[in-house]
Amino acid sequence: MSLESCRTVKLPCLKDPRGSLVFLEGNRDIVPFDIKRVYYLFNVPTGGVRGGHAHRNLKQILIAVSGSFDVVLDDGRERKSVTLSHGTEGLMITSMVWRELENFSPSAVCLVLASEHYDEADYFRDYREFKNEVLRRQVG
Ligand code: TYD
């Protein structure tokens, strides 16, 4: 269920001779949550890996506004890898999904729209703890 809802969506883009413009608003079709936080990753060294965690509640949309990178997603049952390489594409990551970001190109910038303020208590940073919670929720 979790991985099925992690999919890429085409972002609205206005192109004209002056260049291109992508716009996103919270609580509309593309971003189905209030945008409470925005952050971005850049200057990731060759071979660098980011992420390595899951969230209890947080939902995010990732956009490669420049360059490219891979996002490996794991809901505790299955895994899939998504390559982001275009600023007109957003990847929704729902709660309870382990993610690892890798293969960053030198110019890559990963923009993140987040549904919650930063809260360390929302993180699973240990994969086994995450997996145990997935199993606990399955049983319960
Ligand atoms: P983390 O979420 O682990 O980064 P990534 O998933 O990109 O590898 O965060 C790295 C550090 O930055 C960690 O100490 C928490 C801090 N941080 C904040 O203080 N606020 C934020 O909004 C984010 C995303 C991270």
XYZ file of N, CA and C and ligand atoms in Angstrom:
445
model
N 0.842 -1.207 0.000
C 0.000 0.000 0.000
C 0.875 1.254 0.000
N 1.831 1.323 0.934
C 2.667 2.515 1.029
C 3.429 2.776 -0.262
N 4.059 1.715 -0.811
C 4.872 1.935 -2.015
C 4.024 2.304 -3.220
N 2.796 1.757 -3.273
C 1.917 2.099 -4.401
C 1.620 3.594 -4.423
N 1.535 4.194 -3.230
C 1.201 5.620 -3.197
C 2.439 6.505 -3.367
N 3.626 5.894 -3.454
C 4.849 6.661 -3.728
C 5.067 6.674 -5.230
N 4.622 7.715 -5.875
C 4.749 7.746 -7.331
C 5.160 9.142 -7.793
N 5.658 9.177 -9.015
C 6.036 10.479 -9.556
C 4.826 11.133 -10.195
N 4.769 12.440 -10.063
C 3.679 13.208 -10.681
C 4.288 14.320 -11.528
N 3.631 14.592 -12.620
C 4.056 15.668 -13.516
C 3.674 16.995 -12.862
N 4.590 17.929 -12.807
C 4.300 19.220 -12.174
C 3.881 20.237 -13.241
N 2.976 21.145 -12.873
C 2.562 22.155 -13.851
C 3.739 23.063 -14.210
N 3.968 23.231 -15.494
C 5.125 24.002 -15.956
C 4.706 24.941 -17.078
N 5.016 26.210 -16.903
C 4.740 27.201 -17.953
C 6.044 27.466 -18.687
N 6.040 27.176 -19.978
C 7.249 27.401 -20.784
C 6.989 28.552 -21.732
N 7.895 29.482 -21.812
C 7.821 30.513 -22.845
C 9.243 30.916 -23.197
N 9.415 31.806 -24.159
C 10.784 32.118 -24.604
C 11.694 32.651 -23.500
N 11.112 33.132 -22.398
C 11.931 33.665 -21.297
C 12.430 32.572 -20.363
N 11.898 31.340 -20.560
C 12.296 30.238 -19.693
C 11.083 29.500 -19.164
N 11.301 28.646 -18.180
C 10.222 27.800 -17.664
C 9.933 28.119 -16.206
N 8.680 27.928 -15.821
C 8.256 28.228 -14.454
C 7.382 27.082 -13.944
N 7.778 26.490 -12.826
C 6.966 25.445 -12.184
C 6.386 26.044 -10.917
N 5.107 25.789 -10.669
C 4.481 26.347 -9.458
C 3.753 25.235 -8.700
N 3.810 25.333 -7.382
C 3.159 24.340 -6.528
C 2.508 25.052 -5.368
N 1.326 24.629 -5.001
C 0.630 25.203 -3.864
C 0.205 24.084 -2.925
N 0.271 24.357 -1.628
C -0.133 23.360 -0.645
C -1.624 23.093 -0.728
N -1.987 21.860 -0.391
C -3.400 21.470 -0.331
C -4.142 21.618 -1.641
N -3.427 21.482 -2.726
C -4.071 21.427 -4.044
C -3.794 20.047 -4.621
N -4.142 19.841 -5.878
C -4.048 18.495 -6.477
C -2.669 17.863 -6.330
N -1.624 18.612 -6.673
C -0.287 18.021 -6.718
C 0.284 17.800 -5.318
N 0.074 18.773 -4.443
C 0.613 18.668 -3.070
C -0.579 18.507 -2.112
N -0.897 17.269 -1.733
C -2.117 17.032 -0.953
C -1.925 17.255 0.547
N -1.068 18.214 0.915
C -0.878 18.537 2.336
C -0.442 19.992 2.446
N -0.587 20.540 3.645
C -0.047 21.868 3.925
C 1.470 21.794 3.850
N 2.101 22.718 3.155
C 3.573 22.695 3.109
C 4.075 23.431 4.357
N 4.566 22.654 5.333
C 5.016 23.281 6.585
C 6.510 23.546 6.580
N 7.223 22.919 5.637
C 8.683 23.035 5.649
C 9.208 22.786 4.249
N 10.254 23.514 3.906
C 10.946 23.316 2.624
C 12.432 23.223 2.931
N 13.105 22.228 2.358
C 14.567 22.200 2.471
C 15.149 21.636 1.186
N 16.426 21.819 1.000
C 17.044 21.254 -0.195
C 18.444 20.741 0.094
N 18.802 19.731 -0.670
C 20.106 19.089 -0.564
C 20.918 19.443 -1.800
N 22.167 19.792 -1.612
C 23.036 20.082 -2.754
C 24.476 19.848 -2.309
N 25.411 19.933 -3.245
C 26.832 19.664 -2.926
C 27.040 18.269 -2.359
N 26.210 17.313 -2.765
C 26.407 15.939 -2.282
C 27.613 15.363 -3.030
N 28.631 14.916 -2.320
C 29.835 14.429 -3.003
C 29.549 13.162 -3.815
N 30.369 12.918 -4.825
C 30.215 11.709 -5.644
C 30.191 10.473 -4.742
N 29.205 9.630 -4.942
C 29.087 8.420 -4.123
C 28.358 8.654 -2.810
N 27.991 9.892 -2.530
C 27.325 10.214 -1.269
C 25.905 9.663 -1.212
N 25.481 9.309 -0.024
C 24.125 8.772 0.183
C 23.437 9.614 1.249
N 22.215 10.008 0.984
C 21.413 10.753 1.965
C 20.206 9.904 2.346
N 19.436 10.395 3.300
C 18.272 9.635 3.750
C 18.727 8.539 4.698
N 18.238 7.317 4.476
C 18.548 6.250 5.424
C 17.653 6.377 6.638
N 16.386 6.626 6.367
C 15.401 6.721 7.454
C 13.985 6.636 6.888
N 13.028 6.471 7.810
C 11.606 6.524 7.456
C 10.929 7.444 8.463
N 9.691 7.802 8.195
C 8.959 8.700 9.086
C 7.617 8.099 9.494
N 7.251 8.335 10.729
C 5.958 7.841 11.224
C 4.801 8.554 10.537
N 4.898 9.868 10.417
C 3.769 10.654 9.886
C 4.106 11.500 8.672
N 5.349 11.937 8.578
C 5.724 12.912 7.550
C 5.488 12.422 6.126
N 4.945 13.288 5.308
C 4.860 13.036 3.865
C 5.708 14.100 3.181
N 6.316 13.716 2.061
C 7.205 14.642 1.367
C 7.041 14.518 -0.136
N 7.361 15.588 -0.823
C 7.507 15.528 -2.277
C 8.930 15.958 -2.607
N 9.639 15.115 -3.357
C 11.031 15.389 -3.754
C 11.063 15.807 -5.218
N 11.867 16.808 -5.491
C 12.003 17.294 -6.866
C 13.488 17.489 -7.165
N 13.942 16.959 -8.300
C 15.315 17.222 -8.752
C 15.272 18.535 -9.534
N 15.408 19.659 -8.847
C 15.320 20.946 -9.549
C 16.546 21.155 -10.436
N 17.612 20.418 -10.159
C 18.799 20.423 -11.018
C 19.460 19.055 -10.925
N 20.076 18.603 -12.025
C 20.795 17.338 -12.004
C 19.869 16.149 -11.794
N 20.445 15.086 -11.240
C 19.661 13.860 -11.061
C 20.165 13.064 -9.865
N 19.305 12.174 -9.375
C 19.667 11.244 -8.294
C 18.630 10.133 -8.267
N 18.975 9.039 -7.592
C 18.056 7.910 -7.445
C 17.486 7.898 -6.035
N 16.231 7.501 -5.934
C 15.594 7.351 -4.622
C 15.174 5.889 -4.486
N 15.757 5.187 -3.513
C 15.375 3.801 -3.261
C 14.342 3.814 -2.135
N 13.173 3.249 -2.434
C 12.051 3.261 -1.491
C 11.779 1.843 -1.001
N 11.417 1.714 0.273
C 11.222 0.397 0.882
C 10.145 0.544 1.950
N 9.024 -0.177 1.769
C 7.935 -0.064 2.752
C 7.960 -1.213 3.758
N 9.088 -1.939 3.796
C 9.219 -3.067 4.721
C 8.781 -4.368 4.080
N 8.173 -4.286 2.906
C 7.736 -5.490 2.195
C 8.419 -5.595 0.840
N 8.483 -4.452 0.149
C 9.149 -4.451 -1.156
C 9.940 -3.162 -1.347
N 10.786 -3.192 -2.360
C 11.667 -2.064 -2.668
C 11.478 -1.643 -4.093
N 11.660 -0.369 -4.354
C 11.746 0.071 -5.742
C 12.641 1.300 -5.800
N 13.223 1.509 -6.988
C 14.123 2.637 -7.175
C 13.536 3.566 -8.231
N 13.567 4.851 -7.930
C 13.030 5.858 -8.852
C 14.150 6.852 -9.151
N 14.358 7.140 -10.437
C 15.341 8.155 -10.807
C 14.623 9.475 -11.033
N 15.099 10.522 -10.367
C 14.548 11.863 -10.600
C 15.594 12.653 -11.376
N 15.187 13.221 -12.489
C 16.161 13.905 -13.346
C 15.558 15.105 -14.059
N 14.348 15.497 -13.640
C 13.727 16.628 -14.310
C 12.924 17.471 -13.318
N 13.080 18.776 -13.428
C 12.420 19.694 -12.491
C 10.911 19.755 -12.636
N 10.384 19.066 -13.642
C 8.921 19.071 -13.819
C 8.296 17.777 -13.312
N 9.051 17.072 -12.458
C 8.568 15.792 -11.938
C 8.747 15.785 -10.421
N 7.720 15.373 -9.687
C 7.818 15.302 -8.231
C 7.565 13.884 -7.762
N 8.293 13.446 -6.748
C 8.091 12.102 -6.190
C 7.452 12.222 -4.812
N 6.243 11.683 -4.689
C 5.566 11.664 -3.392
C 6.110 10.511 -2.564
N 6.511 10.795 -1.330
C 6.896 9.719 -0.405
C 5.972 9.814 0.807
N 5.175 8.775 0.993
C 4.215 8.782 2.095
C 4.907 8.365 3.389
N 4.165 8.351 4.485
C 4.741 7.947 5.767
C 5.067 6.448 5.746
N 5.893 6.016 6.674
C 6.292 4.610 6.823
C 6.944 4.034 5.567
N 7.804 4.838 4.940
C 8.577 4.359 3.795
C 10.047 4.714 4.040
N 10.879 3.693 4.060
C 12.329 3.897 4.204
C 12.863 4.420 2.880
N 13.714 5.458 2.916
C 14.257 6.004 1.679
C 15.755 6.203 1.768
N 16.405 5.938 0.634
C 17.825 6.244 0.491
C 18.024 6.977 -0.828
N 18.745 8.077 -0.782
C 19.002 8.884 -1.983
C 20.461 8.684 -2.366
N 20.688 8.312 -3.624
C 22.057 7.989 -4.042
C 22.267 8.356 -5.506
N 23.502 8.144 -5.981
C 23.862 8.452 -7.374
C 23.571 9.909 -7.752
N 23.907 10.814 -6.860
C 23.714 12.238 -7.152
C 24.676 12.678 -8.253
N 24.164 13.374 -9.243
C 25.049 13.982 -10.232
C 25.693 15.210 -9.577
N 26.821 15.686 -10.116
C 27.552 16.773 -9.444
C 26.713 18.033 -9.216
N 25.795 18.322 -10.125
C 25.021 19.561 -9.993
C 23.672 19.344 -9.316
N 23.446 18.169 -8.754
C 22.092 17.837 -8.292
C 21.647 18.710 -7.119
N 20.399 19.139 -7.203
C 19.740 19.825 -6.087
C 18.410 19.115 -5.861
N 18.226 18.599 -4.653
C 16.984 17.904 -4.301
C 16.152 18.817 -3.419
N 15.065 19.298 -3.984
C 14.151 20.159 -3.223
C 13.096 19.281 -2.561
N 12.819 19.562 -1.293
C 11.852 18.742 -0.555
C 10.750 19.625 0.023
N 9.502 19.251 -0.267
C 8.338 19.891 0.340
C 7.831 18.925 1.410
N 7.684 19.397 2.624
C 7.352 18.492 3.727
C 6.050 18.893 4.407
N 5.312 17.869 4.851
C 3.992 18.111 5.451
C 4.070 18.508 6.921
N 5.250 18.360 7.532
C 5.385 18.645 8.973
C 6.642 19.453 9.238
N 6.643 20.131 10.372
C 7.866 20.775 10.830
C 8.880 19.697 11.208
N 10.129 20.075 11.316
C 11.160 19.104 11.687
C 10.887 18.550 13.079
N 10.909 17.216 13.193
C 10.664 16.570 14.482
C 11.447 15.257 14.522
N 12.532 15.241 15.260
C 13.386 14.041 15.291
C 12.600 12.822 15.786
N 11.581 13.039 16.619
C 10.804 11.905 17.153
C 9.979 11.218 16.069
N 9.828 11.870 14.933
C 9.053 11.288 13.825
C 9.893 10.315 12.989
N 11.218 10.312 13.243
C 12.129 9.499 12.407
C 12.260 8.067 12.918
N 12.385 7.109 11.998
C 13.002 5.814 12.281
C 14.375 5.900 11.644
N 15.422 5.828 12.418
C 16.774 5.859 11.844
C 17.415 4.482 11.852
N 16.712 3.537 12.450
C 17.212 2.155 12.509
C 16.265 1.289 11.678
N 16.810 0.611 10.654
C 15.944 -0.143 9.732
C 15.175 -1.245 10.461
N 15.832 -1.902 11.430
C 15.137 -3.002 12.136
C 13.950 -2.486 12.938
N 14.131 -1.321 13.556
C 13.010 -0.715 14.299
C 11.856 -0.393 13.355
N 12.220 0.136 12.185
C 11.208 0.457 11.177
C 10.450 -0.799 10.765
N 11.213 -1.850 10.457
C 10.616 -3.113 10.003
C 9.712 -3.700 11.097
N 10.157 -3.634 12.347
C 9.326 -4.140 13.447
C 8.012 -3.389 13.537
N 8.057 -2.071 13.315
C 6.835 -1.269 13.373
C 5.892 -1.633 12.221
N 6.480 -1.911 11.028
C 5.654 -2.343 9.883
C 4.937 -3.639 10.253
N 5.677 -4.593 10.840
C 5.085 -5.891 11.204
C 4.029 -5.707 12.298
N 4.326 -4.826 13.270
C 3.382 -4.577 14.369
C 2.068 -4.025 13.823
N 2.173 -3.103 12.855
C 0.961 -2.497 12.278
C 0.177 -3.514 11.451
N 0.915 -4.461 10.822
C 0.246 -5.499 10.017
C -0.624 -6.384 10.914
N -0.071 -6.739 12.068
C -0.762 -7.628 12.995
C -1.925 -6.909 13.655
N -1.686 -5.647 14.013
C -2.667 -4.882 14.787
C -3.866 -4.399 14.009
P 18.374 14.126 7.727
O 16.898 14.236 7.651
O 18.938 12.862 8.303
O 19.006 14.356 6.283
P 18.940 13.461 4.967
O 17.725 12.614 5.033
O 18.885 14.456 3.872
O 20.185 12.671 4.847
O 18.940 15.382 8.522
C 20.314 15.641 8.642
C 20.510 16.562 9.837
O 19.859 17.802 9.604
C 19.918 16.012 11.141
O 20.820 16.310 12.191
C 18.654 16.777 11.337
C 18.910 18.081 10.629
N 17.696 18.648 10.017
C 17.089 19.744 10.586
O 17.530 20.281 11.622
N 15.961 20.251 9.998
C 15.434 19.712 8.878
O 14.395 20.196 8.367
C 16.081 18.562 8.299
C 15.544 17.918 7.057
C 17.207 18.059 8.904
